[in-house]
Amino acid sequence: MLSILGPKQTQCDGSRRQFLKIGGLALGGLSLPQILQAETHTASTAKPLGHKAIIMIYLSGGPSHQDMYDLKMDAPLEIRGEFKPIDTNVPGIQICEHLPRLATMMDKFAVIRSLHGCPDQHASDLCMSGWPIGGEGRQSGHPSLGSVLSKVQGPVDKAVPPFVGLSIKSGHDPYSNPGFSGFLGKAHEALQPTGEGMDNMRLQGISLDRLRDRKALLAGFDTFRSSTDAAYDGMDAFSQRAFDVLTSSRLVEAMDLEKEDPAVRDRYGRGDASAAFGEDAGPHWLDQFLMARRLVEAGVRCVTLSFGSWDRHHSNFARLPLQLAKFDQGITALVEDLHARGLQNDVSVIAWGEFGRTPRINKDAGRDHWPQASCALLAGGGMRTGQVIGSTNRLGEVPQDRPLHYQNVFATLYRQLGLDPMTTTVSDPAGRPQYTLDIREPIEELI
């Protein structure tokens, strides 16, 4: 634990020093976000990233491929469901009527309708790493994409972690996994601003009233830092990361959504991080889409988030319109914003879940788990968009044309992020080089 002493103050309980403690990966107690509320911020000017980044959106619980991008209007009623397809701005591509904004921007997206390779597991492991829970534990012991980027490419700015996980703790804990570091170790875990690690870096004994000036506080940190270079170099990885974050306002300013124009915030939509929807997953917190964009602009290489509960065993057609409308708003605002800011070649976006849903509708007007086929929505990253890749059979049961494994998608994402999936390896604890994937062929249609 690193302590940074402040000036002595006389209080009702006697004289003591203010101090700062650093011993974790994130902010907690009285945190920098609270400190920064004391200062008026001006909106930052968007600039080219200078690095490649990815925003990974996990749709917890398994979204229904037949009710989003792969409607089967020629199937029997008990399979095709209640929703109707609508045309998009790409001739020949139709999607669900409850995704009208996406339909007007289909040229900026690509849909994969023929995903396979998912076990029946309610967890984000597959969507964060390409690996399911297996004999070696979570993600079969392998690192997530964000952890690989942290290890191989490192931080863009040492005050900004390369990997940030925005997923909120949920009733079913495997939904809130932002991506495990696997054999790469804790130094390459995601920084979780809402995680338990928040308690490990605190401002102790300091109230906002005692902080006269955040700039003066940071200037004091700079003085401390310049005088303790040797000590800094000897700190462990966790303390170094915490120290870097604490002595720079860049990360926290990126997470301060009040810096954005209200019209931009309204376009993305506003939400409540505590308002869950559905069984045991997270809320439809639309603010996370905007926060993800701000974080990659600040230098984060990988941002992960989870959005909603899609495990629709019942009331599928009553609840999905509400969920799809929120997803439609958030995902289109994000991609529209990336294009407006000239970031469409720098930032990849993917939204998907751990499996699809049963073709046959059950007695509760829901669809059950269906690992045999799934779907994905991609945008940005310099990928070729305005297309649908693959298909399922007439009933939406199994991939028919161009079957693609989840790891094919990861191979494509790694490639667009600057890592050749055919040659890139990371060392395991025994020092042996390990490929990031077993299936390393990218999807040619997207390149």
CSV table of N, CA, C and O in Angstrom, one decimal, residues 207-311:
chain,number,residue,atom,x,y,z
A,207,SER,N,-12.3,15.3,2.9
A,207,SER,CA,-13.7,15.7,2.3
A,207,SER,C,-13.5,16.7,1.2
A,207,SER,O,-12.4,17.3,1.0
A,208,LEU,N,-14.5,16.8,0.4
A,208,LEU,CA,-14.4,17.8,-0.7
A,208,LEU,C,-14.1,19.2,-0.2
A,208,LEU,O,-13.5,20.0,-0.8
A,209,ASP,N,-14.6,19.5,1.0
A,209,ASP,CA,-14.4,20.9,1.6
A,209,ASP,C,-12.9,21.1,1.9
A,209,ASP,O,-12.5,22.3,1.9
A,210,ARG,N,-12.2,20.1,2.1
A,210,ARG,CA,-10.8,20.2,2.5
A,210,ARG,C,-9.9,20.3,1.2
A,210,ARG,O,-8.7,20.6,1.3
A,211,LEU,N,-10.5,19.9,0.1
A,211,LEU,CA,-9.7,20.0,-1.2
A,211,LEU,C,-10.0,21.3,-1.9
A,211,LEU,O,-11.0,21.5,-2.6
A,212,ARG,N,-9.1,22.3,-1.6
A,212,ARG,CA,-9.3,23.6,-2.1
A,212,ARG,C,-9.2,23.7,-3.6
A,212,ARG,O,-9.8,24.5,-4.2
A,213,ASP,N,-8.3,22.9,-4.2
A,213,ASP,CA,-8.0,23.0,-5.6
A,213,ASP,C,-7.5,21.7,-6.1
A,213,ASP,O,-6.4,21.2,-5.7
A,214,ARG,N,-8.2,21.1,-7.0
A,214,ARG,CA,-7.8,19.8,-7.6
A,214,ARG,C,-6.5,20.0,-8.4
A,214,ARG,O,-5.6,19.1,-8.3
A,215,LYS,N,-6.3,21.1,-9.0
A,215,LYS,CA,-5.0,21.3,-9.8
A,215,LYS,C,-3.8,21.4,-8.8
A,215,LYS,O,-2.8,20.9,-9.1
A,216,ALA,N,-4.1,22.0,-7.7
A,216,ALA,CA,-3.0,22.1,-6.7
A,216,ALA,C,-2.7,20.7,-6.2
A,216,ALA,O,-1.5,20.3,-6.0
A,217,LEU,N,-3.7,19.9,-6.0
A,217,LEU,CA,-3.5,18.5,-5.5
A,217,LEU,C,-2.7,17.7,-6.6
A,217,LEU,O,-1.7,17.1,-6.2
A,218,LEU,N,-3.1,17.9,-7.8
A,218,LEU,CA,-2.3,17.1,-8.9
A,218,LEU,C,-0.9,17.7,-9.0
A,218,LEU,O,0.0,16.9,-9.3
A,219,ALA,N,-0.7,19.0,-8.8
A,219,ALA,CA,0.6,19.5,-8.9
A,219,ALA,C,1.5,18.9,-7.8
A,219,ALA,O,2.6,18.6,-8.0
A,220,GLY,N,0.8,18.7,-6.6
A,220,GLY,CA,1.6,18.1,-5.5
A,220,GLY,C,1.9,16.7,-5.8
A,220,GLY,O,3.0,16.2,-5.5
A,221,PHE,N,1.0,16.0,-6.5
A,221,PHE,CA,1.4,14.6,-7.0
A,221,PHE,C,2.5,14.6,-7.9
A,221,PHE,O,3.4,13.7,-7.9
A,222,ASP,N,2.5,15.6,-8.9
A,222,ASP,CA,3.6,15.7,-9.8
A,222,ASP,C,4.9,15.9,-9.1
A,222,ASP,O,6.0,15.3,-9.5
A,223,THR,N,5.0,16.7,-8.1
A,223,THR,CA,6.2,17.0,-7.3
A,223,THR,C,6.6,15.7,-6.6
A,223,THR,O,7.8,15.3,-6.7
A,224,PHE,N,5.6,15.0,-6.0
A,224,PHE,CA,5.9,13.8,-5.3
A,224,PHE,C,6.5,12.8,-6.3
A,224,PHE,O,7.5,12.1,-6.1
A,225,ARG,N,5.8,12.7,-7.5
A,225,ARG,CA,6.2,11.7,-8.5
A,225,ARG,C,7.6,11.9,-9.0
A,225,ARG,O,8.4,11.0,-9.1
A,226,SER,N,8.0,13.2,-9.3
A,226,SER,CA,9.3,13.5,-9.8
A,226,SER,C,10.4,13.2,-8.8
A,226,SER,O,11.5,13.0,-9.1
A,227,SER,N,10.0,13.3,-7.5
A,227,SER,CA,11.0,13.1,-6.5
A,227,SER,C,11.1,11.6,-6.0
A,227,SER,O,12.0,11.3,-5.2
A,228,THR,N,10.3,10.8,-6.6
A,228,THR,CA,10.3,9.4,-6.2
A,228,THR,C,10.3,8.4,-7.3
A,228,THR,O,9.7,7.4,-7.3
A,229,ASP,N,11.1,8.8,-8.4
A,229,ASP,CA,11.1,7.9,-9.6
A,229,ASP,C,11.6,6.5,-9.2
A,229,ASP,O,11.1,5.5,-9.7
A,230,ALA,N,12.6,6.5,-8.4
A,230,ALA,CA,13.2,5.1,-8.0
A,230,ALA,C,12.1,4.3,-7.3
A,230,ALA,O,12.0,3.1,-7.6
A,231,ALA,N,11.4,4.9,-6.4
A,231,ALA,CA,10.4,4.2,-5.7
A,231,ALA,C,9.3,3.8,-6.6
A,231,ALA,O,8.7,2.7,-6.5
A,232,TYR,N,8.9,4.6,-7.6
A,232,TYR,CA,7.9,4.3,-8.5
A,232,TYR,C,8.3,3.1,-9.3
A,232,TYR,O,7.5,2.2,-9.6
A,233,ASP,N,9.5,3.1,-9.8
A,233,ASP,CA,10.0,2.0,-10.6
A,233,ASP,C,9.9,0.6,-9.8
A,233,ASP,O,9.8,-0.4,-10.4
A,234,GLY,N,10.0,0.7,-8.5
A,234,GLY,CA,10.0,-0.5,-7.7
A,234,GLY,C,8.7,-1.0,-7.3
A,234,GLY,O,8.5,-2.0,-6.7
A,235,MET,N,7.6,-0.2,-7.6
A,235,MET,CA,6.3,-0.6,-7.2
A,235,MET,C,5.8,-1.8,-8.0
A,235,MET,O,6.2,-2.0,-9.2
A,236,ASP,N,4.9,-2.6,-7.5
A,236,ASP,CA,4.4,-3.7,-8.2
A,236,ASP,C,3.4,-3.2,-9.3
A,236,ASP,O,3.0,-2.0,-9.3
A,237,ALA,N,3.0,-4.1,-10.2
A,237,ALA,CA,2.2,-3.7,-11.3
A,237,ALA,C,0.9,-3.0,-10.9
A,237,ALA,O,0.4,-2.0,-11.5
A,238,PHE,N,0.2,-3.5,-9.8
A,238,PHE,CA,-1.0,-2.9,-9.4
A,238,PHE,C,-0.9,-1.5,-8.9
A,238,PHE,O,-1.6,-0.6,-9.3
A,239,SER,N,0.2,-1.3,-8.1
A,239,SER,CA,0.4,0.0,-7.5
A,239,SER,C,0.8,1.0,-8.6
A,239,SER,O,0.4,2.2,-8.6
A,240,GLN,N,1.6,0.6,-9.6
A,240,GLN,CA,1.9,1.5,-10.7
A,240,GLN,C,0.7,1.9,-11.5
A,240,GLN,O,0.6,3.1,-11.8
A,241,ARG,N,-0.2,0.9,-11.8
A,241,ARG,CA,-1.4,1.3,-12.5
A,241,ARG,C,-2.2,2.3,-11.7
A,241,ARG,O,-2.7,3.3,-12.3
A,242,ALA,N,-2.4,2.0,-10.4
A,242,ALA,CA,-3.2,2.9,-9.6
A,242,ALA,C,-2.6,4.3,-9.5
A,242,ALA,O,-3.3,5.3,-9.6
A,243,PHE,N,-1.3,4.3,-9.3
A,243,PHE,CA,-0.6,5.6,-9.2
A,243,PHE,C,-0.7,6.4,-10.5
A,243,PHE,O,-1.0,7.6,-10.5
A,244,ASP,N,-0.5,5.7,-11.6
A,244,ASP,CA,-0.7,6.4,-12.9
A,244,ASP,C,-2.1,7.0,-13.1
A,244,ASP,O,-2.2,8.2,-13.5
A,245,VAL,N,-3.1,6.2,-12.8
A,245,VAL,CA,-4.4,6.7,-12.9
A,245,VAL,C,-4.7,7.9,-12.0
A,245,VAL,O,-5.3,8.9,-12.4
A,246,LEU,N,-4.2,7.7,-10.8
A,246,LEU,CA,-4.5,8.7,-9.7
A,246,LEU,C,-3.9,10.1,-10.0
A,246,LEU,O,-4.4,11.1,-9.7
A,247,THR,N,-2.7,10.1,-10.6
A,247,THR,CA,-1.9,11.3,-10.8
A,247,THR,C,-2.2,11.9,-12.2
A,247,THR,O,-1.5,12.8,-12.6
A,248,SER,N,-3.2,11.4,-12.9
A,248,SER,CA,-3.6,12.0,-14.1
A,248,SER,C,-5.1,12.1,-14.2
A,248,SER,O,-5.8,11.1,-13.7
A,249,SER,N,-5.7,13.1,-14.7
A,249,SER,CA,-7.1,13.3,-14.7
A,249,SER,C,-7.7,12.7,-16.0
A,249,SER,O,-8.9,12.8,-16.2
A,250,ARG,N,-6.9,12.2,-16.9
A,250,ARG,CA,-7.3,11.9,-18.3
A,250,ARG,C,-8.4,10.8,-18.3
A,250,ARG,O,-9.4,10.9,-18.9
A,251,LEU,N,-8.2,9.7,-17.5
A,251,LEU,CA,-9.2,8.7,-17.5
A,251,LEU,C,-10.5,9.1,-16.9
A,251,LEU,O,-11.5,8.9,-17.4
A,252,VAL,N,-10.4,9.8,-15.8
A,252,VAL,CA,-11.6,10.2,-15.1
A,252,VAL,C,-12.4,11.2,-15.9
A,252,VAL,O,-13.6,11.2,-15.9
A,253,GLU,N,-11.7,12.1,-16.5
A,253,GLU,CA,-12.3,13.1,-17.4
A,253,GLU,C,-13.1,12.4,-18.5
A,253,GLU,O,-14.1,12.8,-18.9
A,254,ALA,N,-12.5,11.3,-19.0
A,254,ALA,CA,-13.1,10.5,-20.1
A,254,ALA,C,-14.4,9.9,-19.6
A,254,ALA,O,-15.4,9.7,-20.4
A,255,MET,N,-14.5,9.6,-18.3
A,255,MET,CA,-15.7,9.0,-17.7
A,255,MET,C,-16.7,10.0,-17.3
A,255,MET,O,-17.8,9.6,-16.8
A,256,ASP,N,-16.4,11.3,-17.4
A,256,ASP,CA,-17.3,12.3,-16.9
A,256,ASP,C,-18.2,12.7,-18.1
A,256,ASP,O,-17.8,13.6,-18.9
A,257,LEU,N,-19.4,12.1,-18.1
A,257,LEU,CA,-20.3,12.4,-19.3
A,257,LEU,C,-20.9,13.8,-19.3
A,257,LEU,O,-21.5,14.2,-20.3
A,258,GLU,N,-20.7,14.5,-18.2
A,258,GLU,CA,-21.3,15.8,-18.1
A,258,GLU,C,-20.5,16.8,-19.0
A,258,GLU,O,-20.9,17.9,-19.3
A,259,LYS,N,-19.3,16.3,-19.5
A,259,LYS,CA,-18.5,17.1,-20.4
A,259,LYS,C,-19.1,17.1,-21.8
A,259,LYS,O,-18.8,17.9,-22.7
A,260,GLU,N,-20.0,16.2,-22.1
A,260,GLU,CA,-20.6,16.1,-23.4
A,260,GLU,C,-21.8,17.1,-23.6
A,260,GLU,O,-22.5,17.5,-22.6
A,261,ASP,N,-22.0,17.5,-24.8
A,261,ASP,CA,-23.1,18.3,-25.2
A,261,ASP,C,-24.4,17.6,-24.8
A,261,ASP,O,-24.5,16.4,-25.1
A,262,PRO,N,-25.4,18.2,-24.2
A,262,PRO,CA,-26.6,17.5,-23.8
A,262,PRO,C,-27.3,16.9,-25.0
A,262,PRO,O,-27.9,15.8,-24.8
A,263,ALA,N,-27.2,17.5,-26.2
A,263,ALA,CA,-27.8,16.9,-27.3
A,263,ALA,C,-27.2,15.5,-27.7
A,263,ALA,O,-27.8,14.6,-28.1
A,264,VAL,N,-25.8,15.4,-27.5
A,264,VAL,CA,-25.1,14.1,-27.7
A,264,VAL,C,-25.6,13.1,-26.7
A,264,VAL,O,-25.9,11.9,-27.1
A,265,ARG,N,-25.7,13.5,-25.5
A,265,ARG,CA,-26.2,12.6,-24.4
A,265,ARG,C,-27.6,12.1,-24.7
A,265,ARG,O,-27.9,10.9,-24.5
A,266,ASP,N,-28.4,13.0,-25.2
A,266,ASP,CA,-29.8,12.6,-25.5
A,266,ASP,C,-29.8,11.7,-26.6
A,266,ASP,O,-30.7,10.8,-26.7
A,267,ARG,N,-28.9,11.8,-27.6
A,267,ARG,CA,-28.9,10.9,-28.8
A,267,ARG,C,-28.6,9.5,-28.3
A,267,ARG,O,-29.2,8.5,-28.8
A,268,TYR,N,-27.6,9.4,-27.4
A,268,TYR,CA,-27.2,8.1,-26.9
A,268,TYR,C,-28.3,7.5,-26.0
A,268,TYR,O,-28.6,6.3,-25.9
A,269,GLY,N,-28.9,8.4,-25.2
A,269,GLY,CA,-29.9,8.0,-24.2
A,269,GLY,C,-29.3,8.0,-22.9
A,269,GLY,O,-28.1,7.8,-22.7
A,270,ARG,N,-30.1,8.2,-21.9
A,270,ARG,CA,-29.7,8.2,-20.5
A,270,ARG,C,-30.3,7.0,-19.8
A,270,ARG,O,-31.4,6.6,-20.1
A,271,GLY,N,-29.6,6.5,-18.8
A,271,GLY,CA,-30.1,5.3,-18.1
A,271,GLY,C,-29.8,5.3,-16.6
A,271,GLY,O,-29.2,6.2,-16.1
A,272,ASP,N,-30.2,4.3,-16.0
A,272,ASP,CA,-30.0,4.1,-14.5
A,272,ASP,C,-29.2,2.8,-14.3
A,272,ASP,O,-29.7,1.8,-14.7
A,273,ALA,N,-28.0,3.0,-13.8
A,273,ALA,CA,-27.2,1.8,-13.6
A,273,ALA,C,-27.7,0.8,-12.6
A,273,ALA,O,-27.3,-0.4,-12.6
A,274,SER,N,-28.7,1.2,-11.8
A,274,SER,CA,-29.3,0.3,-10.8
A,274,SER,C,-30.6,-0.4,-11.3
A,274,SER,O,-31.1,-1.3,-10.6
A,275,ALA,N,-31.1,0.0,-12.4
A,275,ALA,CA,-32.4,-0.5,-12.9
A,275,ALA,C,-32.2,-1.7,-13.8
A,275,ALA,O,-32.0,-1.6,-15.0
A,276,ALA,N,-32.3,-2.9,-13.2
A,276,ALA,CA,-32.2,-4.1,-14.0
A,276,ALA,C,-33.5,-4.4,-14.7
A,276,ALA,O,-34.5,-4.0,-14.4
A,277,PHE,N,-33.3,-5.1,-15.8
A,277,PHE,CA,-34.5,-5.5,-16.6
A,277,PHE,C,-34.4,-7.0,-16.9
A,277,PHE,O,-33.4,-7.5,-17.4
A,278,GLY,N,-35.4,-7.8,-16.5
A,278,GLY,CA,-35.3,-9.2,-16.7
A,278,GLY,C,-34.9,-10.0,-15.5
A,278,GLY,O,-35.1,-9.5,-14.3
A,279,GLU,N,-34.3,-11.1,-15.7
A,279,GLU,CA,-34.1,-12.1,-14.6
A,279,GLU,C,-33.0,-11.7,-13.7
A,279,GLU,O,-33.2,-11.3,-12.6
A,280,ASP,N,-31.8,-11.8,-14.2
A,280,ASP,CA,-30.6,-11.6,-13.3
A,280,ASP,C,-29.4,-11.0,-14.0
A,280,ASP,O,-28.3,-11.2,-13.5
A,281,ALA,N,-29.6,-10.3,-15.0
A,281,ALA,CA,-28.5,-9.6,-15.7
A,281,ALA,C,-28.6,-8.1,-15.5
A,281,ALA,O,-29.3,-7.6,-14.5
A,282,GLY,N,-27.8,-7.4,-16.2
A,282,GLY,CA,-27.7,-5.9,-15.9
A,282,GLY,C,-28.7,-5.1,-16.6
A,282,GLY,O,-29.6,-5.6,-17.3
A,283,PRO,N,-28.6,-3.8,-16.3
A,283,PRO,CA,-29.6,-2.9,-16.9
A,283,PRO,C,-29.3,-2.5,-18.3
A,283,PRO,O,-28.3,-2.8,-18.8
A,284,HIS,N,-30.3,-1.7,-18.9
A,284,HIS,CA,-30.0,-1.1,-20.2
A,284,HIS,C,-29.4,0.3,-19.9
A,284,HIS,O,-30.1,1.3,-20.1
A,285,TRP,N,-28.2,0.3,-19.5
A,285,TRP,CA,-27.5,1.5,-19.2
A,285,TRP,C,-26.9,2.2,-20.4
A,285,TRP,O,-25.8,1.9,-20.8
A,286,LEU,N,-27.7,3.0,-21.1
A,286,LEU,CA,-27.3,3.5,-22.4
A,286,LEU,C,-26.1,4.4,-22.3
A,286,LEU,O,-25.3,4.6,-23.2
A,287,ASP,N,-25.9,5.0,-21.1
A,287,ASP,CA,-24.7,5.9,-20.9
A,287,ASP,C,-23.4,5.2,-21.2
A,287,ASP,O,-22.4,5.8,-21.5
A,288,GLN,N,-23.4,3.8,-21.1
A,288,GLN,CA,-22.2,3.1,-21.3
A,288,GLN,C,-21.7,3.2,-22.7
A,288,GLN,O,-20.5,3.1,-23.0
A,289,PHE,N,-22.6,3.3,-23.7
A,289,PHE,CA,-22.2,3.4,-25.1
A,289,PHE,C,-21.3,4.7,-25.3
A,289,PHE,O,-20.3,4.6,-25.9
A,290,LEU,N,-21.8,5.7,-24.7
A,290,LEU,CA,-21.1,7.0,-24.8
A,290,LEU,C,-19.8,7.0,-24.0
A,290,LEU,O,-18.8,7.4,-24.5
A,291,MET,N,-19.8,6.4,-22.8
A,291,MET,CA,-18.6,6.3,-22.0
A,291,MET,C,-17.6,5.5,-22.7
A,291,MET,O,-16.4,5.8,-22.7
A,292,ALA,N,-18.0,4.4,-23.4
A,292,ALA,CA,-17.0,3.6,-24.1
A,292,ALA,C,-16.3,4.4,-25.2
A,292,ALA,O,-15.1,4.3,-25.4
A,293,ARG,N,-17.1,5.2,-26.0
A,293,ARG,CA,-16.5,6.0,-27.0
A,293,ARG,C,-15.5,7.0,-26.4
A,293,ARG,O,-14.4,7.2,-26.9
A,294,ARG,N,-15.8,7.6,-25.3
A,294,ARG,CA,-14.9,8.6,-24.6
A,294,ARG,C,-13.7,7.9,-24.1
A,294,ARG,O,-12.6,8.4,-24.2
A,295,LEU,N,-13.8,6.7,-23.6
A,295,LEU,CA,-12.7,5.9,-23.1
A,295,LEU,C,-11.7,5.6,-24.2
A,295,LEU,O,-10.5,5.7,-24.0
A,296,VAL,N,-12.2,5.1,-25.4
A,296,VAL,CA,-11.2,4.8,-26.4
A,296,VAL,C,-10.5,6.0,-27.0
A,296,VAL,O,-9.4,6.0,-27.3
A,297,GLU,N,-11.2,7.1,-26.9
A,297,GLU,CA,-10.6,8.4,-27.4
A,297,GLU,C,-9.5,8.8,-26.4
A,297,GLU,O,-8.5,9.4,-26.7
A,298,ALA,N,-9.7,8.4,-25.1
A,298,ALA,CA,-8.7,8.8,-24.1
A,298,ALA,C,-7.5,7.9,-24.1
A,298,ALA,O,-6.5,8.2,-23.5
A,299,GLY,N,-7.6,6.8,-24.9
A,299,GLY,CA,-6.4,5.9,-25.0
A,299,GLY,C,-6.6,4.4,-24.6
A,299,GLY,O,-5.7,3.6,-24.7
A,300,VAL,N,-7.8,4.1,-24.2
A,300,VAL,CA,-8.1,2.7,-23.9
A,300,VAL,C,-8.2,1.9,-25.2
A,300,VAL,O,-8.8,2.3,-26.2
A,301,ARG,N,-7.6,0.7,-25.2
A,301,ARG,CA,-7.6,-0.1,-26.3
A,301,ARG,C,-8.8,-1.0,-26.4
A,301,ARG,O,-9.3,-1.3,-27.5
A,302,CYS,N,-9.3,-1.5,-25.3
A,302,CYS,CA,-10.5,-2.4,-25.3
A,302,CYS,C,-11.4,-2.0,-24.2
A,302,CYS,O,-11.0,-1.8,-23.0
A,303,VAL,N,-12.7,-1.7,-24.5
A,303,VAL,CA,-13.8,-1.4,-23.5
A,303,VAL,C,-14.8,-2.5,-23.7
A,303,VAL,O,-15.3,-2.8,-24.8
A,304,THR,N,-15.2,-3.2,-22.6
A,304,THR,CA,-16.2,-4.2,-22.6
A,304,THR,C,-17.4,-3.7,-21.8
A,304,THR,O,-17.2,-3.0,-20.8
A,305,LEU,N,-18.6,-4.0,-22.2
A,305,LEU,CA,-19.8,-3.7,-21.4
A,305,LEU,C,-20.9,-4.8,-21.7
A,305,LEU,O,-20.8,-5.5,-22.7
A,306,SER,N,-21.8,-4.9,-20.7
A,306,SER,CA,-22.9,-5.8,-20.9
A,306,SER,C,-24.2,-4.9,-21.0
A,306,SER,O,-24.3,-3.8,-20.3
A,307,PHE,N,-25.2,-5.4,-21.7
A,307,PHE,CA,-26.4,-4.6,-21.9
A,307,PHE,C,-27.6,-5.4,-21.9
A,307,PHE,O,-27.9,-6.2,-22.7
A,308,GLY,N,-28.4,-5.3,-20.8
A,308,GLY,CA,-29.6,-5.9,-20.6
A,308,GLY,C,-29.6,-7.4,-20.3
A,308,GLY,O,-28.6,-8.0,-20.2
A,309,SER,N,-30.8,-7.9,-20.3
A,309,SER,CA,-31.0,-9.4,-20.0
A,309,SER,C,-31.8,-9.9,-21.2
A,309,SER,O,-32.9,-9.5,-21.5
A,310,TRP,N,-31.3,-10.9,-21.9
A,310,TRP,CA,-31.9,-11.3,-23.2
A,310,TRP,C,-32.3,-12.8,-23.1
A,310,TRP,O,-32.5,-13.5,-24.1
A,311,ASP,N,-32.4,-13.3,-21.9
A,311,ASP,CA,-32.7,-14.7,-21.6
A,311,ASP,C,-34.3,-14.9,-21.6
A,311,ASP,O,-34.9,-15.1,-20.5
